[in-house]
Coordinates of C-alpha atoms in Angstrom, one line a residue:
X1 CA -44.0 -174.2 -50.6
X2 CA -45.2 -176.0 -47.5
X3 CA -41.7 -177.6 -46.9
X4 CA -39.8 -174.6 -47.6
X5 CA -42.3 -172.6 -45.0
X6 CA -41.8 -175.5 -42.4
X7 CA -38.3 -176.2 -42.8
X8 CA -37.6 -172.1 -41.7
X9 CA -39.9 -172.7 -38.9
X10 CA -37.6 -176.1 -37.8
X11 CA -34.4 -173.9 -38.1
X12 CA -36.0 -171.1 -35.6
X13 CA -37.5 -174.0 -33.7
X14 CA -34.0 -176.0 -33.0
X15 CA -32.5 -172.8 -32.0
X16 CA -34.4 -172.5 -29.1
X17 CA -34.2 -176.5 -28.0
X18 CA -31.2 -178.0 -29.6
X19 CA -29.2 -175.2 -29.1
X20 CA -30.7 -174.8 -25.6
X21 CA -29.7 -178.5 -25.0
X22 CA -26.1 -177.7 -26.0
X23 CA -25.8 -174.3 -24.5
X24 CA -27.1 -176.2 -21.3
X25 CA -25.2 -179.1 -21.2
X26 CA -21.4 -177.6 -22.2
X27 CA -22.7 -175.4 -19.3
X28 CA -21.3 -171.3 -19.7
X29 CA -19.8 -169.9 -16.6
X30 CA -21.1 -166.2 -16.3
X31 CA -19.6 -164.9 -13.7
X32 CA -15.6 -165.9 -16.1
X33 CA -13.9 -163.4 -17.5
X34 CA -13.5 -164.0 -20.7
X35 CA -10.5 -163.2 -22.9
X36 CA -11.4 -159.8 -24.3
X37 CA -11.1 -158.7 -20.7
X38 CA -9.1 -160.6 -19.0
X39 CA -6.2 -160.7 -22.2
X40 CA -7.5 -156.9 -23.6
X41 CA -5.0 -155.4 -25.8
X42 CA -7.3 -153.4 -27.6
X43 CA -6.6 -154.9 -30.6
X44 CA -8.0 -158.1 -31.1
X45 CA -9.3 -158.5 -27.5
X46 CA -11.6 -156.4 -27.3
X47 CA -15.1 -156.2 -25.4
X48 CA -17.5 -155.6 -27.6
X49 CA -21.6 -155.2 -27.5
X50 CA -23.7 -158.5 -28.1
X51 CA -25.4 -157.2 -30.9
X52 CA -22.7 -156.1 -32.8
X53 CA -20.7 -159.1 -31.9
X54 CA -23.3 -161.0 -33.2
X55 CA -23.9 -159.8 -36.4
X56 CA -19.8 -159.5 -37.1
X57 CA -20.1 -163.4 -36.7
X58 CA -22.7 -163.5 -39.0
X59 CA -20.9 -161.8 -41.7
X60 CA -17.6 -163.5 -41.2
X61 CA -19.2 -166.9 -41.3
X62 CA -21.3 -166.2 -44.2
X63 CA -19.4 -164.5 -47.2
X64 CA -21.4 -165.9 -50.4
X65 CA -21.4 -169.1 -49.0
X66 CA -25.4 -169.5 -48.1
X67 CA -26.0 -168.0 -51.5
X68 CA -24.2 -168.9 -54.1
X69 CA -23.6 -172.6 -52.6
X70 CA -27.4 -173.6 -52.1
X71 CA -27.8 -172.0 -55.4
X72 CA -25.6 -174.7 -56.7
X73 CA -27.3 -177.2 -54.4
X74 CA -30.6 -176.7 -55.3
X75 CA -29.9 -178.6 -58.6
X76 CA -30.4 -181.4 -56.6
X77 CA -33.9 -180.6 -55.6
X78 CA -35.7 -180.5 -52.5
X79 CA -33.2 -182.9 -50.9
X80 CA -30.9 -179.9 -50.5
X81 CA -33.5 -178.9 -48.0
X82 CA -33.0 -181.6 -45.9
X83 CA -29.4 -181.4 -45.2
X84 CA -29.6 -177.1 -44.7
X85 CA -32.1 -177.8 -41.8
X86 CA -30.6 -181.5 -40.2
X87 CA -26.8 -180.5 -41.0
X88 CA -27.7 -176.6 -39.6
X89 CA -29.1 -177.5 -36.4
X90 CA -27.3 -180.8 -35.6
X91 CA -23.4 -180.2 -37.1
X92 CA -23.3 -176.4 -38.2
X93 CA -24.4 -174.6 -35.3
X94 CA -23.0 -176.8 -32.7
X95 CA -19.2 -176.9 -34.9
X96 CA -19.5 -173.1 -34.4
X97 CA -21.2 -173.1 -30.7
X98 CA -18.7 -175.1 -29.8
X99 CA -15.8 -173.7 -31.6
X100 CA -16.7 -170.6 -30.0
X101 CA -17.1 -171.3 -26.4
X102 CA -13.7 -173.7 -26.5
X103 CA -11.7 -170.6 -27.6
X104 CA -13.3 -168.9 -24.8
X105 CA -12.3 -171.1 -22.6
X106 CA -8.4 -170.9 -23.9
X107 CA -7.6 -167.8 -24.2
X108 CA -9.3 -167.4 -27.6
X109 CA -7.5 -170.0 -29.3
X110 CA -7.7 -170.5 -33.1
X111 CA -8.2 -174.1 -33.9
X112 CA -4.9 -175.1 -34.8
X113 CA -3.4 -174.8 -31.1
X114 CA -7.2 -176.0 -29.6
X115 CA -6.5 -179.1 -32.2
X116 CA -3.1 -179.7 -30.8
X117 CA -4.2 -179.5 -27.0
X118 CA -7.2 -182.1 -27.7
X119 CA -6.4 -184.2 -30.6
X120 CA -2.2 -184.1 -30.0
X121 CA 0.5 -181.6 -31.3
X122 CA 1.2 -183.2 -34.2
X123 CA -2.0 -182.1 -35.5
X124 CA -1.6 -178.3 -34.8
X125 CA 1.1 -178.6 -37.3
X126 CA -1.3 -180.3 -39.5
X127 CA -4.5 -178.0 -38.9
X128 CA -2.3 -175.1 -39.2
X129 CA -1.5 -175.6 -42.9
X130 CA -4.9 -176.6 -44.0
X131 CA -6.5 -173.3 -42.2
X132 CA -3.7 -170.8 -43.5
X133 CA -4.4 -172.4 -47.3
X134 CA -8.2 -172.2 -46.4
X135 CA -8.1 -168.2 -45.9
X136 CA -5.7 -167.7 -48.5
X137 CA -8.1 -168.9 -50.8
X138 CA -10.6 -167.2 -49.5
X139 CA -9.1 -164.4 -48.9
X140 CA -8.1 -163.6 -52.6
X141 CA -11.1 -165.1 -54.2
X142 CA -13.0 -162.6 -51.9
X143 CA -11.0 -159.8 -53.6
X144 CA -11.5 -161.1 -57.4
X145 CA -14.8 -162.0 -57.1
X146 CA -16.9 -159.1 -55.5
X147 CA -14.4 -156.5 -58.1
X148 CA -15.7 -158.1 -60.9
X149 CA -18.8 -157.7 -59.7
X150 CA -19.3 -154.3 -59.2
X151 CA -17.0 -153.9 -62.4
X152 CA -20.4 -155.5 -64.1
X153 CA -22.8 -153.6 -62.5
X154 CA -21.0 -150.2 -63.6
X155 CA -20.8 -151.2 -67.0
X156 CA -17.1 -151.1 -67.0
X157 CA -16.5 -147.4 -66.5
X158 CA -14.3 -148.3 -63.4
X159 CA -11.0 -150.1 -64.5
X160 CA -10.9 -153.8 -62.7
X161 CA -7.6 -153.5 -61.4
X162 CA -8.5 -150.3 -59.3
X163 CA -11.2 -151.9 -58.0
X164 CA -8.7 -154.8 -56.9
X165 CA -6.4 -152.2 -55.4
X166 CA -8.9 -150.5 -53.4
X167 CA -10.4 -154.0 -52.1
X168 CA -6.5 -155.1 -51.1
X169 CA -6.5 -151.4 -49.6
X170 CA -9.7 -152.0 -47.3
X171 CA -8.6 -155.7 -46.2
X172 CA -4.7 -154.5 -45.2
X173 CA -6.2 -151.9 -42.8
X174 CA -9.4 -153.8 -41.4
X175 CA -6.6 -156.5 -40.9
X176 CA -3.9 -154.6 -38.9
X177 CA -6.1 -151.9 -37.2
X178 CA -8.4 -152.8 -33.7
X179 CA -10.8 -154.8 -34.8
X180 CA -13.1 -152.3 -33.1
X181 CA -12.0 -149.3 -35.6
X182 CA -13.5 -150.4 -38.8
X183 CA -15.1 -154.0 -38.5
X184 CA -16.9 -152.9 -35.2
X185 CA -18.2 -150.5 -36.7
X186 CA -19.3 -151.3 -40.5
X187 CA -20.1 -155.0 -39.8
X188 CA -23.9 -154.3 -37.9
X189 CA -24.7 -151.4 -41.3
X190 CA -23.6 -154.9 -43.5
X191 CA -25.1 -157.3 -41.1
X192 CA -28.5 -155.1 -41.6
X193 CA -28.4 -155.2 -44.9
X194 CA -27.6 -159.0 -45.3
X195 CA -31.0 -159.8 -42.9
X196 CA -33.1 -157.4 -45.0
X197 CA -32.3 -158.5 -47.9
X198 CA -32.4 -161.7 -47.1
X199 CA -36.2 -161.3 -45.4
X200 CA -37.6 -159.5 -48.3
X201 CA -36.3 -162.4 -50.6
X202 CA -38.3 -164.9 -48.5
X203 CA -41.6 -162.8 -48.2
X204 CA -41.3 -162.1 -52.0
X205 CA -41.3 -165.8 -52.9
X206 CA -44.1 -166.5 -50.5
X207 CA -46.4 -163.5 -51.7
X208 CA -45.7 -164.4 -55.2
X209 CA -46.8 -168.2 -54.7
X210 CA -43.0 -169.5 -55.9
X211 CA -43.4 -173.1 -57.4
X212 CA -41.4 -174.1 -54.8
X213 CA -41.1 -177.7 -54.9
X214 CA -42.2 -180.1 -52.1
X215 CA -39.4 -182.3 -50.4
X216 CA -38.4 -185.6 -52.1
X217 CA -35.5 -187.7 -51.7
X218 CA -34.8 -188.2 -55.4
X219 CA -31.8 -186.6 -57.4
X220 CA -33.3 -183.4 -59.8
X221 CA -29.6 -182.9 -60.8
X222 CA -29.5 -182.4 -64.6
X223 CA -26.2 -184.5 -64.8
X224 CA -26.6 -187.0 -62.2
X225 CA -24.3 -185.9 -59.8
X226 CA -24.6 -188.1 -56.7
X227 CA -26.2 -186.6 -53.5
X228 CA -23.5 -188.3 -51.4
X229 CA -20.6 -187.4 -51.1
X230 CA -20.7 -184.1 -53.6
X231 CA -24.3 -182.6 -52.2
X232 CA -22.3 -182.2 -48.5
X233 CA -19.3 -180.3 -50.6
X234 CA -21.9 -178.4 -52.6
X235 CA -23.6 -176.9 -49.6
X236 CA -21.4 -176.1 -46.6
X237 CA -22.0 -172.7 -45.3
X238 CA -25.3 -173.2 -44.3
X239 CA -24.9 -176.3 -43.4
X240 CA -21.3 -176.8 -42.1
X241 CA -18.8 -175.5 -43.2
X242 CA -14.9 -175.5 -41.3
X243 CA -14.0 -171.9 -42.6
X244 CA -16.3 -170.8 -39.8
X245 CA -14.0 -172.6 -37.4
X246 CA -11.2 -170.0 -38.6
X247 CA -13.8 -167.0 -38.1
X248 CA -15.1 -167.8 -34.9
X249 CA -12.1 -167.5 -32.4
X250 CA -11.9 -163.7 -33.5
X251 CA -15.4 -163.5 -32.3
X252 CA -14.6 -165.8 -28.7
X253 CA -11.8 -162.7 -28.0
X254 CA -14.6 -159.9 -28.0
X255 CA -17.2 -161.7 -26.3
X256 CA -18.4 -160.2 -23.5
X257 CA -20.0 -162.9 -21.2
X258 CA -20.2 -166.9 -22.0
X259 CA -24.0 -166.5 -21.4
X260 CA -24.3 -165.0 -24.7
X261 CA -22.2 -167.7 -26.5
X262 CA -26.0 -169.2 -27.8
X263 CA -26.6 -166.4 -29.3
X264 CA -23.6 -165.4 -31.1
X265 CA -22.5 -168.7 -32.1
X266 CA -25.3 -171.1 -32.6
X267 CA -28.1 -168.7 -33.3
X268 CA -26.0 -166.9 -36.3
X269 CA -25.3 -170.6 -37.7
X270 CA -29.4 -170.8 -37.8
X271 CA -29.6 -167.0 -39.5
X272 CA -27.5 -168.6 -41.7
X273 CA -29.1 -171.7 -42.5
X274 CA -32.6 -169.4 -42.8
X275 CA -30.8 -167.6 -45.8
X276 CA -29.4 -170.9 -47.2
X277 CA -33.0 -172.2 -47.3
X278 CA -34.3 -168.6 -49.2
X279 CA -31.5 -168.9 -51.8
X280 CA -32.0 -172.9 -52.2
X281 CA -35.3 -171.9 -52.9
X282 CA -35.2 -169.2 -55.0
X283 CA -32.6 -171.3 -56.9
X284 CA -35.2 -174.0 -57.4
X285 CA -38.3 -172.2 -58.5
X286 CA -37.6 -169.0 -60.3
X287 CA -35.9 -170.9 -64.0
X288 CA -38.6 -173.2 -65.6
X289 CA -36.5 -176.1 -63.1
X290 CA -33.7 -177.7 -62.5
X291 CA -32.7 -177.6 -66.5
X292 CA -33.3 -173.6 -66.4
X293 CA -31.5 -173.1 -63.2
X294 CA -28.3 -175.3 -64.9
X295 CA -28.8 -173.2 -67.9
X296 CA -28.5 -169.7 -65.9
X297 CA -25.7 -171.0 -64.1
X298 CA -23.8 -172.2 -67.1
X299 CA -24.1 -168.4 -68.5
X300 CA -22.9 -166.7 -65.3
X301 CA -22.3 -168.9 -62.5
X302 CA -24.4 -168.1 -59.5
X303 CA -23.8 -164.7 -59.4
X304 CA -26.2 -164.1 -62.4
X305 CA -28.6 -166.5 -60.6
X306 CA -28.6 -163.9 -57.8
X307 CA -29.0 -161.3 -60.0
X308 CA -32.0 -162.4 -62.1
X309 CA -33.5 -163.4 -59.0
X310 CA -33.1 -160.1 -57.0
X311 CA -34.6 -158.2 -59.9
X312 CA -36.7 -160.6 -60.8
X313 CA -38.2 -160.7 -57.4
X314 CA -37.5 -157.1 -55.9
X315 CA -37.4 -154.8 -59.1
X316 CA -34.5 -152.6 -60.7
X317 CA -34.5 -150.6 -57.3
X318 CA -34.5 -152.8 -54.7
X319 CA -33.1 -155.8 -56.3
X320 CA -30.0 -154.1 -57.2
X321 CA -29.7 -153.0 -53.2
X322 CA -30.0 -157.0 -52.7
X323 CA -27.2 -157.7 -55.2
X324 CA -25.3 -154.6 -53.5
X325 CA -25.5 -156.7 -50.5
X326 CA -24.7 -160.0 -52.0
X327 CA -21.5 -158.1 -53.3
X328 CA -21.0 -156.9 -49.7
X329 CA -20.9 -160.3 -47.9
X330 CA -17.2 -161.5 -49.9
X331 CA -15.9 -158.1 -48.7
X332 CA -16.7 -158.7 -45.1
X333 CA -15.4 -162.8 -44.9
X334 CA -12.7 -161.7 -47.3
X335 CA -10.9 -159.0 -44.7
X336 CA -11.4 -161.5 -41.6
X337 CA -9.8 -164.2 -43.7
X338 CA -6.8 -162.2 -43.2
X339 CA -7.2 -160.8 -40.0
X340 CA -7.6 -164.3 -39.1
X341 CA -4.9 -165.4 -41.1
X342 CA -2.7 -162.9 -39.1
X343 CA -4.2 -164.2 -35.8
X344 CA -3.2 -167.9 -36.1
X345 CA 0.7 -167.0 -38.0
X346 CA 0.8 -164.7 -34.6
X347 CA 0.0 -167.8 -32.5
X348 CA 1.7 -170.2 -34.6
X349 CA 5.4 -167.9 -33.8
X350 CA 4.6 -166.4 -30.5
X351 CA 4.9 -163.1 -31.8
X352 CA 2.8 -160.6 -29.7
X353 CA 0.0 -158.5 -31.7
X354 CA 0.1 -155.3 -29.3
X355 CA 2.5 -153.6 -31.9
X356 CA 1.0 -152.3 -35.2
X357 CA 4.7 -152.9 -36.9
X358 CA 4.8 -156.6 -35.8
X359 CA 1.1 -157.1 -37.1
X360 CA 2.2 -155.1 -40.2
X361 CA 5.3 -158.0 -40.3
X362 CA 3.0 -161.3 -39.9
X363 CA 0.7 -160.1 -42.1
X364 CA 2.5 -158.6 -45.1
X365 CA 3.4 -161.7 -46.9
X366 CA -0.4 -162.8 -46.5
X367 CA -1.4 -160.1 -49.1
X368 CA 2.1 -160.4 -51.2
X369 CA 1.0 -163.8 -51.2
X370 CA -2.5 -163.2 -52.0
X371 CA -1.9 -160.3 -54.9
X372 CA 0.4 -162.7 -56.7
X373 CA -2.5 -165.5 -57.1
X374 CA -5.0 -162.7 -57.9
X375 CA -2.7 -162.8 -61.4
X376 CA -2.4 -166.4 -62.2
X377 CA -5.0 -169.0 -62.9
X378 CA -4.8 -170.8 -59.4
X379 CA -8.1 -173.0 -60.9
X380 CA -6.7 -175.9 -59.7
X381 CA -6.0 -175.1 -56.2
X382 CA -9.2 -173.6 -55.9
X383 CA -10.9 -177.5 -56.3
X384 CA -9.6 -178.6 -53.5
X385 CA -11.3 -176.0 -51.2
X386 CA -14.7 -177.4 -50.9
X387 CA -12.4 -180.7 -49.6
X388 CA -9.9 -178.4 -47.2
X389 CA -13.1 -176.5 -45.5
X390 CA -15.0 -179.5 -44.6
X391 CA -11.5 -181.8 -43.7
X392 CA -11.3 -178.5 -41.2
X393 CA -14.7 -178.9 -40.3
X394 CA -14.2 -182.1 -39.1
X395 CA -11.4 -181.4 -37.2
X396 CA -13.0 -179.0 -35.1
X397 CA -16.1 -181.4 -33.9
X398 CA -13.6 -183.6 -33.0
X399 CA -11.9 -181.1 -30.8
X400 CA -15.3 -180.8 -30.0
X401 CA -16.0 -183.9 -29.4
X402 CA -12.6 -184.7 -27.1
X403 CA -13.6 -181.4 -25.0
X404 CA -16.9 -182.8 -23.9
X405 CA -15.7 -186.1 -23.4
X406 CA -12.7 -185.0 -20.8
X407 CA -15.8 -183.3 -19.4
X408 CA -17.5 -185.9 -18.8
X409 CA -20.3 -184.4 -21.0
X410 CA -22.4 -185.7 -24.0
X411 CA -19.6 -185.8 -26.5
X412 CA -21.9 -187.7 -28.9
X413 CA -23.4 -184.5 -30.2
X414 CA -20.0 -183.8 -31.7
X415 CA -19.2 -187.2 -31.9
X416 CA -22.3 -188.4 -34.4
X417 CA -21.6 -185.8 -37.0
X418 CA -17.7 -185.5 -36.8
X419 CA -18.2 -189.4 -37.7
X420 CA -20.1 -189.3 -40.6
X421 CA -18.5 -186.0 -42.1
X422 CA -15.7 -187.8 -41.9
X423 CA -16.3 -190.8 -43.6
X424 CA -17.7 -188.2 -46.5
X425 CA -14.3 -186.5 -46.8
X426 CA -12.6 -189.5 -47.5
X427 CA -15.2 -191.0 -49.8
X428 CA -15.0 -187.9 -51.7
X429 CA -11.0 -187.4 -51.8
X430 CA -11.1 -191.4 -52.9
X431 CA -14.1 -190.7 -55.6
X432 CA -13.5 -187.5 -57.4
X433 CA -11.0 -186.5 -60.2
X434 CA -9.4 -184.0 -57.8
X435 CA -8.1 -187.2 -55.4
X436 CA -7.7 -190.4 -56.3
X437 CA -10.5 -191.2 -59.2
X438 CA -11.8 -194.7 -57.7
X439 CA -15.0 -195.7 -57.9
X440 CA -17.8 -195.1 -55.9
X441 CA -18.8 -198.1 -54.6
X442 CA -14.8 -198.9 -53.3
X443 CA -15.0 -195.4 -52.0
X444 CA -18.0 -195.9 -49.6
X445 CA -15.7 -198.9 -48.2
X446 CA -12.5 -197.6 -48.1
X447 CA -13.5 -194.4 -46.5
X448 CA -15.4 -196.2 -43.6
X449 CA -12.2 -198.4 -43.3
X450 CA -10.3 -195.1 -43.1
X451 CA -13.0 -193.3 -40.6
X452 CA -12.4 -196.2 -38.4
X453 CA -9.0 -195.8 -38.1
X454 CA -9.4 -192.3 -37.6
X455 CA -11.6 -192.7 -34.2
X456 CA -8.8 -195.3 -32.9
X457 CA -6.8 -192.5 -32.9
X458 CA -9.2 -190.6 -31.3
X459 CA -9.9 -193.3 -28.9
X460 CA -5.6 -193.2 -28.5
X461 CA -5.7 -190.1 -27.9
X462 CA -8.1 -189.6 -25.2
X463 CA -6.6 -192.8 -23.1
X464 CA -3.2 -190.8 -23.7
X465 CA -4.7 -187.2 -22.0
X466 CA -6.8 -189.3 -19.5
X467 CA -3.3 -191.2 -18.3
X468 CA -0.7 -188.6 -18.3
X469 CA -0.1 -185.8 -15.4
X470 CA -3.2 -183.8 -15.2
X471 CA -4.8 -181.7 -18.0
X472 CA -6.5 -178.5 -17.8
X473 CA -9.6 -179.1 -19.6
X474 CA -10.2 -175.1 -19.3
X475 CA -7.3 -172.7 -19.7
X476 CA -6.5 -170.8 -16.3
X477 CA -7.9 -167.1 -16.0
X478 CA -4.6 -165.2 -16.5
X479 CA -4.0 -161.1 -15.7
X480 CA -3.9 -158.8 -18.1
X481 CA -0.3 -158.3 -17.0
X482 CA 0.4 -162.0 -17.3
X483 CA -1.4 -162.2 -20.4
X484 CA 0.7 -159.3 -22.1
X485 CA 4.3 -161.4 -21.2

């Protein structure tokens, strides 16, 4: 209990110093205008309120990641701890702080054209593949996945494919409509629900005196699964994880002042990580141990975890609002998958968003696309999506990492995590069955062979920027005229 109680406190705690340090030293500029005024189309740029920009961000970011992935994480014990509160404040919050005010800075740029200014253009081509496969993914697993929940919870009266259509109906229209019309306005009732939920989930396991385990560095997991690389794949949202990378530029184009970039950006990545740490520990104390929780998760995967636990903790009344919200958090990643989706295609072709029929045009083969793997076992794509998020992740604390360093600012706090996230995507694309099958020990070298090759190139890179004509760091404040050619 005492490390689960003091590991919150550290998350709350590094928002207001870490994330104070970064806020402080990337340095916002409050008296810019930032893109949802200076580019406003009222579509996607679009001023918007802090609050409600805030807790939009929290929902796109989160989905059922900081549940049902340190679910799955606390079968590795207390160490899971460890990495939610040291990967949170050091690589989560400042991939999204920083993912966040660098699309401010460009026009709202999605990471595949900020990856292509800082790390060279044959990356957009590159980043742009992985993140349109990313929300796919997520996109339709966010439509299966929250139907067949609620088709459980009613007990089957409601046919599973009408839930489907109604879900597919819900994310075409929150995708081609303002963002403002029906995310703007749903997203703070959600985001309400989320914290609430979340907070009485956390009191109820401190009131009750949870067997919460103390921290230890030793592997609980009941088959032996090795902490590094898999726990860093197990637990990303949270954590890290690089879909927030694709969420976060929607947020940078409604923004209202770079002053409240902390907040938005960082400080959800911490209400995140806070949520992480309730589920991890729920996860770890509510089963008889790590050989109950396995048992649980082998009946129903982590949604029945979530389930037992809400009721078990809450009651029939108020646990079954706590799953409702669990159910609610796929919905609301699972439209700005799309949206976002749209978004980067948009910027990908140059084709301007102002028109409803040329958003309808971008984004119609997205959900042709996504219906057709709603009806075919796509099981094997679907592994490789713990791999593509972080690989994305990475990406974007190099971008990071590049940004600060043309700025003659402390790169290494982008630098330090990009490096060793790195070196854990290619240990696990060497290790697993998924990638290349090798063992372990050969993967630990190879994949630091491979990392160092990968910050040549990013030491290339940079002495290519620094010696050719000169580079605009910062994307020039445009009209809105100018913007809208």
């Amino acid at each position: 209990m005492i490390t689960f109680i003091v590991s919150i406190i550290l998350l709350i705690i590094g928002y207001f110093t870490y994330g104070k340090y970064i806020d402080k030293m990337f340095g916002p500029k409050t008296g810019r205008p930032t893109p949802a005024h200076h580019q406003r189309d009222n579509v996607d740029f679009v001023p918007m309120k802090t609050s409600s920009n805030s807790l939009i961000q929290l929902l796109n970011i989160a989905g059922v990641g900081p549940i049902f992935g340190p679910i799955m994480g606390a079968l590795y014990g207390p160490v899971a701890f460890l990495w939610i509160v040291l990967g949170c404040i050091f690589a989560g919050a400042v991939h999204d702080y920083l993912t966040g005010m660098i699309s401010i800075r460009n026009k709202g740029a999605h990471l595949p054209e900020l990856a292509s200014k800082f790390l060279g253009k044959v990356m957009k081509h590159f980043v742009n593949i992985f993140s349109i496969l990313l929300l796919l993914l997520t996109g339709t697993v966010f439509v299966t996945s929250p139907a067949l929940l609620l088709h459980n919870m009613m007990d089957g009266r409601i046919a599973l494919g009408i839930i489907i259509f109604v879900i597919f109906v819900y994310y075409i229209l929150s995708t081609i409509l303002p963002i403002d019309k029906i995310i703007g306005r749903v997203y703070p009732v959600f985001g309400a629900l989320l914290l609430i939920s979340a907070v009485a989930m956390g009191f109820r396991l401190i009131q009750t005196g949870a067997p919460i385990p103390e921290l230890s560095l030793k592997n609980m997991h009941p088959d032996g699964a090795p902490i590094f690389p898999l726990l860093f794949f197990t637990i990303t949202c949270g954590a890290l994880s690089g879909f927030h990378a694709t969420q976060t530029p929607i947020i940078s184009r409604t923004a209202n002042n770079e002053k409240n970039g902390r907040f938005i950006f960082y400080g959800m990545m911490v209400a995140e990580g806070v949520i992480a740490m309730i589920w991890a520990a729920a996860g770890m104390s509510l089963f008889n141990g790590y050989q109950g929780l396995q048992g649980v998760l082998a009946k129903g995967e982590a949604a029945l975890v979530v389930s037992e636990a809400s009721h078990l903790l809450l009651g029939s009344v108020l646990g079954t609002i706590a799953v409702l919200g669990v159910i609610v958090l796929p919905i609301t990643s699972g439209d700005t998958s799309f949206r976002s989706a749209r978004m980067i295609i948009a910027d990908y072709l140059n084709v301007n968003q102002r028109s409803l029929v040329k958003r309808i045009i971008v984004a119609a083969p997205l959900f042709i696309i996504s219906f057709g793997l709603t009806q075919i076992d796509f099981t094997i794509l679907w592994r490789y999506f713990s791999w593509a998020n972080q690989t994305t992740a990475v990406v974007a604390l190099w971008v990071g990492a590049m940004y600060l360093l043309l700025a003659k600012k402390n790169f290494w706090v982008a630098a330090v995590p990009a490096t060793f996230m790195t070196w854990n995507i290619f240990v696990y694309i060497l290790s697993q069955k998924i990638g290349f099958g090798l063992n372990l020990t050969l993967s630990y070298y190879l994949g630091a062979v491979l990392t160092l090759i990968w910050i040549a190139y990013f030491i290339y890179q940079y002495k290519k920027v620094t010696a050719g004509v000169k580079f605009e760091l910062d994307h020039p404040i445009v009209s809105q005229r100018d913007a809208a050619v």
